[in-house]
Amino acid sequence: LKGSRPNSLARQIVQTAASFCHFPNSMGDDREAMVGVGDDPMETVLDAPVYSDSESSPSPMKRASSLGRRGASGDQRAYNALVQRQEEHMKKILKELDHGSKESCWAWYIFPTEKAGNCDFDETRITKKNAIDLCNNESTASDWRKCLEKICDLLEARDKRPPDDHVLPRIDHGRVHWFIKFWKNYSESPEWMRDVCSRLDTFKFPPS
């Protein structure tokens, strides 16, 4: 690694870390429930089209480090990071879905749960306390709803139960399962979110 350019060094670190994503934890627990579901170690953040890989852009690790230095609590930092990523990428995700399938790395931001994604360097997540804030957030809630409803439309058009990997790659199916479980049982979920969960639930996404 000596003498490597910064982006090259970051890429090597990301790829090394991502190589561990396939391994279950030593306690034999369900990886999806323990460390954040629906993470594709092959979809490394540096290579995902929704991210800029230019020299002028900070690496995902630097972004996470910067967010972590804020004075907010861990839960608030994770929530703030989620809102920021939604603001940055939601329009791009909607355009991507116009082509009929998920092509890049964004499941953490569209299907947030209480567990951060295993390969999400920003460690975005929600809590029962702040989940309702995400539903009401003026800068993101409308496009977030559009993304979720668009995914439902695509899945229903595909009409595969359980779903295949045409709309969402199989590695994301576990995250969708836990997303449904959280939001379906969340007492403050708005009506539109309950409708999304009801539509997704018909596809019987597996937990892993």
PDB file of C-alpha atoms in Angstrom:
ATOM      1  CA  LEU A   1       0.000   0.000   0.000  1.00  0.00           C
ATOM      2  CA  LYS A   2       3.016   2.306   0.427  1.00  0.00           C
ATOM      3  CA  GLY A   3       3.076   4.983  -2.212  1.00  0.00           C
ATOM      4  CA  SER A   4      -0.538   4.337  -3.310  1.00  0.00           C
ATOM      5  CA  ARG A   5      -2.755   7.228  -4.299  1.00  0.00           C
ATOM      6  CA  PRO A   6      -5.440   8.070  -1.661  1.00  0.00           C
ATOM      7  CA  ASN A   7      -8.342   6.796  -3.777  1.00  0.00           C
ATOM      8  CA  SER A   8      -6.427   3.622  -4.567  1.00  0.00           C
ATOM      9  CA  LEU A   9      -5.711   3.038  -0.875  1.00  0.00           C
ATOM     10  CA  ALA A  10      -9.352   3.632   0.039  1.00  0.00           C
ATOM     11  CA  ARG A  11     -10.481   1.229  -2.675  1.00  0.00           C
ATOM     12  CA  GLN A  12      -8.186  -1.513  -1.367  1.00  0.00           C
ATOM     13  CA  ILE A  13      -9.471  -1.018   2.176  1.00  0.00           C
ATOM     14  CA  VAL A  14     -13.102  -1.095   0.987  1.00  0.00           C
ATOM     15  CA  GLN A  15     -12.558  -4.245  -1.067  1.00  0.00           C
ATOM     16  CA  THR A  16     -10.785  -5.971   1.834  1.00  0.00           C
ATOM     17  CA  ALA A  17     -13.551  -5.054   4.251  1.00  0.00           C
ATOM     18  CA  ALA A  18     -16.235  -6.082   1.770  1.00  0.00           C
ATOM     19  CA  SER A  19     -14.693  -9.529   1.449  1.00  0.00           C
ATOM     20  CA  PHE A  20     -15.819 -10.278   5.011  1.00  0.00           C
ATOM     21  CA  CYS A  21     -19.473  -9.560   4.269  1.00  0.00           C
ATOM     22  CA  HIS A  22     -20.141 -13.123   3.145  1.00  0.00           C
ATOM     23  CA  PHE A  23     -19.195 -14.683   6.480  1.00  0.00           C
ATOM     24  CA  PRO A  24     -21.831 -15.375   9.175  1.00  0.00           C
ATOM     25  CA  ASN A  25     -20.955 -14.311  12.683  1.00  0.00           C
ATOM     26  CA  SER A  26     -19.315 -16.893  14.907  1.00  0.00           C
ATOM     27  CA  MET A  27     -22.364 -17.206  17.154  1.00  0.00           C
ATOM     28  CA  GLY A  28     -24.402 -18.636  14.299  1.00  0.00           C
ATOM     29  CA  ASP A  29     -27.030 -15.917  14.476  1.00  0.00           C
ATOM     30  CA  ASP A  30     -28.951 -14.736  11.439  1.00  0.00           C
ATOM     31  CA  ARG A  31     -26.625 -12.231   9.774  1.00  0.00           C
ATOM     32  CA  GLU A  32     -29.557 -10.340   8.309  1.00  0.00           C
ATOM     33  CA  ALA A  33     -31.093  -9.706  11.722  1.00  0.00           C
ATOM     34  CA  MET A  34     -27.804  -8.959  13.485  1.00  0.00           C
ATOM     35  CA  VAL A  35     -25.720  -6.706  11.280  1.00  0.00           C
ATOM     36  CA  GLY A  36     -28.007  -5.123   8.716  1.00  0.00           C
ATOM     37  CA  VAL A  37     -29.780  -6.908   5.942  1.00  0.00           C
ATOM     38  CA  GLY A  38     -29.518  -6.823   2.206  1.00  0.00           C
ATOM     39  CA  ASP A  39     -25.841  -5.942   1.788  1.00  0.00           C
ATOM     40  CA  ASP A  40     -24.077  -6.923  -1.403  1.00  0.00           C
ATOM     41  CA  PRO A  41     -20.289  -7.094  -0.768  1.00  0.00           C
ATOM     42  CA  MET A  42     -19.734  -7.010  -4.524  1.00  0.00           C
ATOM     43  CA  GLU A  43     -21.530  -3.659  -4.736  1.00  0.00           C
ATOM     44  CA  THR A  44     -18.665  -1.791  -3.080  1.00  0.00           C
ATOM     45  CA  VAL A  45     -19.541   1.790  -2.367  1.00  0.00           C
ATOM     46  CA  LEU A  46     -16.661   3.210  -4.386  1.00  0.00           C
ATOM     47  CA  ASP A  47     -17.863   1.406  -7.508  1.00  0.00           C
ATOM     48  CA  ALA A  48     -21.582   2.162  -7.188  1.00  0.00           C
ATOM     49  CA  PRO A  49     -22.858   4.510  -9.916  1.00  0.00           C
ATOM     50  CA  VAL A  50     -24.772   6.713  -7.489  1.00  0.00           C
ATOM     51  CA  TYR A  51     -21.487   7.795  -5.930  1.00  0.00           C
ATOM     52  CA  SER A  52     -18.898  10.058  -7.427  1.00  0.00           C
ATOM     53  CA  ASP A  53     -15.432   8.531  -7.690  1.00  0.00           C
ATOM     54  CA  SER A  54     -13.689  11.753  -8.711  1.00  0.00           C
ATOM     55  CA  GLU A  55     -10.520  12.973  -7.089  1.00  0.00           C
ATOM     56  CA  SER A  56     -12.368  15.969  -5.651  1.00  0.00           C
ATOM     57  CA  SER A  57     -15.014  13.848  -3.884  1.00  0.00           C
ATOM     58  CA  PRO A  58     -14.351  12.569  -0.349  1.00  0.00           C
ATOM     59  CA  SER A  59     -14.176   8.827   0.103  1.00  0.00           C
ATOM     60  CA  PRO A  60     -17.107   7.079   1.872  1.00  0.00           C
ATOM     61  CA  MET A  61     -14.861   6.547   4.896  1.00  0.00           C
ATOM     62  CA  LYS A  62     -14.026  10.250   5.072  1.00  0.00           C
ATOM     63  CA  ARG A  63     -17.721  11.129   4.732  1.00  0.00           C
ATOM     64  CA  ALA A  64     -18.624   8.774   7.577  1.00  0.00           C
ATOM     65  CA  SER A  65     -15.770  10.086   9.697  1.00  0.00           C
ATOM     66  CA  SER A  66     -16.929  13.652   9.124  1.00  0.00           C
ATOM     67  CA  LEU A  67     -20.493  12.781  10.048  1.00  0.00           C
ATOM     68  CA  GLY A  68     -19.262  10.963  13.141  1.00  0.00           C
ATOM     69  CA  ARG A  69     -17.521  14.095  14.419  1.00  0.00           C
ATOM     70  CA  ARG A  70     -20.812  15.951  14.760  1.00  0.00           C
ATOM     71  CA  GLY A  71     -22.076  16.638  18.238  1.00  0.00           C
ATOM     72  CA  ALA A  72     -25.242  14.579  17.809  1.00  0.00           C
ATOM     73  CA  SER A  73     -25.831  11.257  19.503  1.00  0.00           C
ATOM     74  CA  GLY A  74     -25.148   8.024  17.634  1.00  0.00           C
ATOM     75  CA  ASP A  75     -28.824   7.589  16.772  1.00  0.00           C
ATOM     76  CA  GLN A  76     -29.136  11.190  15.619  1.00  0.00           C
ATOM     77  CA  ARG A  77     -25.918  10.991  13.583  1.00  0.00           C
ATOM     78  CA  ALA A  78     -27.198   7.869  11.820  1.00  0.00           C
ATOM     79  CA  TYR A  79     -30.533   9.546  11.104  1.00  0.00           C
ATOM     80  CA  ASN A  80     -28.869  12.743   9.849  1.00  0.00           C
ATOM     81  CA  ALA A  81     -26.668  10.678   7.545  1.00  0.00           C
ATOM     82  CA  LEU A  82     -29.716   8.861   6.177  1.00  0.00           C
ATOM     83  CA  VAL A  83     -31.524  12.117   5.410  1.00  0.00           C
ATOM     84  CA  GLN A  84     -28.405  13.497   3.744  1.00  0.00           C
ATOM     85  CA  ARG A  85     -27.998  10.417   1.539  1.00  0.00           C
ATOM     86  CA  GLN A  86     -31.682  10.493   0.599  1.00  0.00           C
ATOM     87  CA  GLU A  87     -31.391  14.152  -0.351  1.00  0.00           C
ATOM     88  CA  GLU A  88     -28.333  13.413  -2.497  1.00  0.00           C
ATOM     89  CA  HIS A  89     -29.520  10.292  -4.297  1.00  0.00           C
ATOM     90  CA  MET A  90     -33.330  10.054  -4.411  1.00  0.00           C
ATOM     91  CA  LYS A  91     -33.730  11.766  -7.792  1.00  0.00           C
ATOM     92  CA  LYS A  92     -31.048   9.517  -9.293  1.00  0.00           C
ATOM     93  CA  ILE A  93     -32.731   6.439  -7.856  1.00  0.00           C
ATOM     94  CA  LEU A  94     -36.070   7.409  -9.388  1.00  0.00           C
ATOM     95  CA  LYS A  95     -34.415   7.795 -12.795  1.00  0.00           C
ATOM     96  CA  GLU A  96     -32.686   4.456 -12.357  1.00  0.00           C
ATOM     97  CA  LEU A  97     -35.974   2.742 -11.559  1.00  0.00           C
ATOM     98  CA  ASP A  98     -37.421   4.113 -14.811  1.00  0.00           C
ATOM     99  CA  HIS A  99     -35.244   1.441 -16.462  1.00  0.00           C
ATOM    100  CA  GLY A 100     -37.070  -1.266 -14.504  1.00  0.00           C
ATOM    101  CA  SER A 101     -34.550  -2.456 -11.929  1.00  0.00           C
ATOM    102  CA  LYS A 102     -32.062  -1.562  -9.225  1.00  0.00           C
ATOM    103  CA  GLU A 103     -28.628  -1.069 -10.772  1.00  0.00           C
ATOM    104  CA  SER A 104     -26.577   0.586  -8.034  1.00  0.00           C
ATOM    105  CA  CYS A 105     -26.025   0.675  -4.301  1.00  0.00           C
ATOM    106  CA  TRP A 106     -28.894   2.326  -2.415  1.00  0.00           C
ATOM    107  CA  ALA A 107     -31.060  -0.246  -0.594  1.00  0.00           C
ATOM    108  CA  TRP A 108     -29.988   1.169   2.806  1.00  0.00           C
ATOM    109  CA  TYR A 109     -31.549   4.531   1.986  1.00  0.00           C
ATOM    110  CA  ILE A 110     -34.838   3.286   0.522  1.00  0.00           C
ATOM    111  CA  PHE A 111     -35.430   0.423   2.968  1.00  0.00           C
ATOM    112  CA  PRO A 112     -34.108   1.820   6.272  1.00  0.00           C
ATOM    113  CA  THR A 113     -34.396  -0.328   9.400  1.00  0.00           C
ATOM    114  CA  GLU A 114     -33.010  -0.198  12.931  1.00  0.00           C
ATOM    115  CA  LYS A 115     -29.870  -2.006  11.725  1.00  0.00           C
ATOM    116  CA  ALA A 116     -27.213  -0.256   9.684  1.00  0.00           C
ATOM    117  CA  GLY A 117     -26.171  -2.032   6.521  1.00  0.00           C
ATOM    118  CA  ASN A 118     -23.087  -4.183   6.862  1.00  0.00           C
ATOM    119  CA  CYS A 119     -21.350  -2.375   3.992  1.00  0.00           C
ATOM    120  CA  ASP A 120     -22.901   1.053   4.552  1.00  0.00           C
ATOM    121  CA  PHE A 121     -19.981   3.277   5.501  1.00  0.00           C
ATOM    122  CA  ASP A 122     -22.337   5.980   6.762  1.00  0.00           C
ATOM    123  CA  GLU A 123     -24.084   3.445   9.043  1.00  0.00           C
ATOM    124  CA  THR A 124     -27.497   4.914   8.287  1.00  0.00           C
ATOM    125  CA  ARG A 125     -30.440   3.628  10.315  1.00  0.00           C
ATOM    126  CA  ILE A 126     -33.592   4.693  12.096  1.00  0.00           C
ATOM    127  CA  THR A 127     -35.077   4.200  15.544  1.00  0.00           C
ATOM    128  CA  LYS A 128     -38.653   3.925  16.745  1.00  0.00           C
ATOM    129  CA  LYS A 129     -38.267   7.475  18.046  1.00  0.00           C
ATOM    130  CA  ASN A 130     -37.140   9.148  14.824  1.00  0.00           C
ATOM    131  CA  ALA A 131     -38.725   6.942  12.136  1.00  0.00           C
ATOM    132  CA  ILE A 132     -41.789   9.163  11.996  1.00  0.00           C
ATOM    133  CA  ASP A 133     -39.525  12.169  11.386  1.00  0.00           C
ATOM    134  CA  LEU A 134     -38.248  10.493   8.224  1.00  0.00           C
ATOM    135  CA  CYS A 135     -41.818  10.029   6.981  1.00  0.00           C
ATOM    136  CA  ASN A 136     -42.501  13.721   7.548  1.00  0.00           C
ATOM    137  CA  ASN A 137     -39.193  15.171   6.402  1.00  0.00           C
ATOM    138  CA  GLU A 138     -40.020  17.874   3.851  1.00  0.00           C
ATOM    139  CA  SER A 139     -36.888  17.484   1.731  1.00  0.00           C
ATOM    140  CA  THR A 140     -37.122  13.718   1.213  1.00  0.00           C
ATOM    141  CA  ALA A 141     -40.478  12.160   2.163  1.00  0.00           C
ATOM    142  CA  SER A 142     -42.224  12.759  -1.159  1.00  0.00           C
ATOM    143  CA  ASP A 143     -39.453  11.262  -3.310  1.00  0.00           C
ATOM    144  CA  TRP A 144     -38.923   8.420  -0.837  1.00  0.00           C
ATOM    145  CA  ARG A 145     -42.598   7.516  -1.165  1.00  0.00           C
ATOM    146  CA  LYS A 146     -42.317   7.699  -4.971  1.00  0.00           C
ATOM    147  CA  CYS A 147     -39.329   5.331  -4.922  1.00  0.00           C
ATOM    148  CA  LEU A 148     -41.116   2.789  -2.727  1.00  0.00           C
ATOM    149  CA  GLU A 149     -44.312   2.945  -4.764  1.00  0.00           C
ATOM    150  CA  LYS A 150     -42.321   2.641  -8.008  1.00  0.00           C
ATOM    151  CA  ILE A 151     -40.640  -0.498  -6.681  1.00  0.00           C
ATOM    152  CA  CYS A 152     -44.070  -1.912  -5.786  1.00  0.00           C
ATOM    153  CA  ASP A 153     -45.300  -1.128  -9.314  1.00  0.00           C
ATOM    154  CA  LEU A 154     -42.311  -2.906 -10.867  1.00  0.00           C
ATOM    155  CA  LEU A 155     -42.678  -5.956  -8.637  1.00  0.00           C
ATOM    156  CA  GLU A 156     -46.390  -6.202  -9.369  1.00  0.00           C
ATOM    157  CA  ALA A 157     -45.751  -5.930 -13.097  1.00  0.00           C
ATOM    158  CA  ARG A 158     -43.169  -8.697 -12.822  1.00  0.00           C
ATOM    159  CA  ASP A 159     -45.623 -10.783 -10.748  1.00  0.00           C
ATOM    160  CA  LYS A 160     -43.144 -13.292  -9.288  1.00  0.00           C
ATOM    161  CA  ARG A 161     -43.800 -14.710  -5.807  1.00  0.00           C
ATOM    162  CA  PRO A 162     -41.374 -15.006  -4.182  1.00  0.00           C
ATOM    163  CA  PRO A 163     -39.712 -12.333  -6.310  1.00  0.00           C
ATOM    164  CA  ASP A 164     -36.800 -13.073  -8.596  1.00  0.00           C
ATOM    165  CA  ASP A 165     -33.820 -10.742  -8.949  1.00  0.00           C
ATOM    166  CA  HIS A 166     -35.140  -8.776 -11.917  1.00  0.00           C
ATOM    167  CA  VAL A 167     -36.302  -5.720  -9.952  1.00  0.00           C
ATOM    168  CA  LEU A 168     -34.214  -6.083  -6.791  1.00  0.00           C
ATOM    169  CA  PRO A 169     -31.140  -8.316  -6.508  1.00  0.00           C
ATOM    170  CA  ARG A 170     -31.600 -11.266  -4.168  1.00  0.00           C
ATOM    171  CA  ILE A 171     -29.004  -9.870  -1.779  1.00  0.00           C
ATOM    172  CA  ASP A 172     -31.487  -7.058  -0.986  1.00  0.00           C
ATOM    173  CA  HIS A 173     -34.476  -9.315  -0.309  1.00  0.00           C
ATOM    174  CA  GLY A 174     -33.598  -9.794   3.352  1.00  0.00           C
ATOM    175  CA  ARG A 175     -33.442  -6.056   3.913  1.00  0.00           C
ATOM    176  CA  VAL A 176     -36.887  -5.659   2.352  1.00  0.00           C
ATOM    177  CA  HIS A 177     -38.212  -8.376   4.677  1.00  0.00           C
ATOM    178  CA  TRP A 178     -36.987  -6.546   7.782  1.00  0.00           C
ATOM    179  CA  PHE A 179     -38.097  -3.198   6.384  1.00  0.00           C
ATOM    180  CA  ILE A 180     -41.650  -4.546   6.070  1.00  0.00           C
ATOM    181  CA  LYS A 181     -41.483  -6.061   9.538  1.00  0.00           C
ATOM    182  CA  PHE A 182     -40.436  -2.759  11.130  1.00  0.00           C
ATOM    183  CA  TRP A 183     -42.762  -0.377   9.304  1.00  0.00           C
ATOM    184  CA  LYS A 184     -45.781  -2.685   9.270  1.00  0.00           C
ATOM    185  CA  ASN A 185     -45.660  -2.926  13.059  1.00  0.00           C
ATOM    186  CA  TYR A 186     -44.644   0.668  13.705  1.00  0.00           C
ATOM    187  CA  SER A 187     -47.570   2.403  15.359  1.00  0.00           C
ATOM    188  CA  GLU A 188     -46.819   5.785  13.753  1.00  0.00           C
ATOM    189  CA  SER A 189     -46.449   4.623  10.161  1.00  0.00           C
ATOM    190  CA  PRO A 190     -48.527   6.892   7.915  1.00  0.00           C
ATOM    191  CA  GLU A 191     -51.218   5.395   5.729  1.00  0.00           C
ATOM    192  CA  TRP A 192     -49.069   5.546   2.587  1.00  0.00           C
ATOM    193  CA  MET A 193     -46.314   3.548   4.315  1.00  0.00           C
ATOM    194  CA  ARG A 194     -48.804   0.941   5.510  1.00  0.00           C
ATOM    195  CA  ASP A 195     -50.022   0.620   1.936  1.00  0.00           C
ATOM    196  CA  VAL A 196     -46.447   0.163   0.672  1.00  0.00           C
ATOM    197  CA  CYS A 197     -45.796  -2.521   3.296  1.00  0.00           C
ATOM    198  CA  SER A 198     -49.042  -4.286   2.418  1.00  0.00           C
ATOM    199  CA  ARG A 199     -48.072  -4.369  -1.257  1.00  0.00           C
ATOM    200  CA  LEU A 200     -44.539  -5.554  -0.565  1.00  0.00           C
ATOM    201  CA  ASP A 201     -45.709  -8.153   1.922  1.00  0.00           C
ATOM    202  CA  THR A 202     -47.625 -10.045  -0.764  1.00  0.00           C
ATOM    203  CA  PHE A 203     -44.298 -11.046  -2.295  1.00  0.00           C
ATOM    204  CA  LYS A 204     -43.115 -12.897   0.825  1.00  0.00           C
ATOM    205  CA  PHE A 205     -39.541 -11.642   0.795  1.00  0.00           C
ATOM    206  CA  PRO A 206     -37.349 -14.102   2.715  1.00  0.00           C
ATOM    207  CA  PRO A 207     -35.504 -12.920   5.862  1.00  0.00           C
ATOM    208  CA  SER A 208     -32.125 -13.733   4.336  1.00  0.00           C
TER     209      SER A 208
END
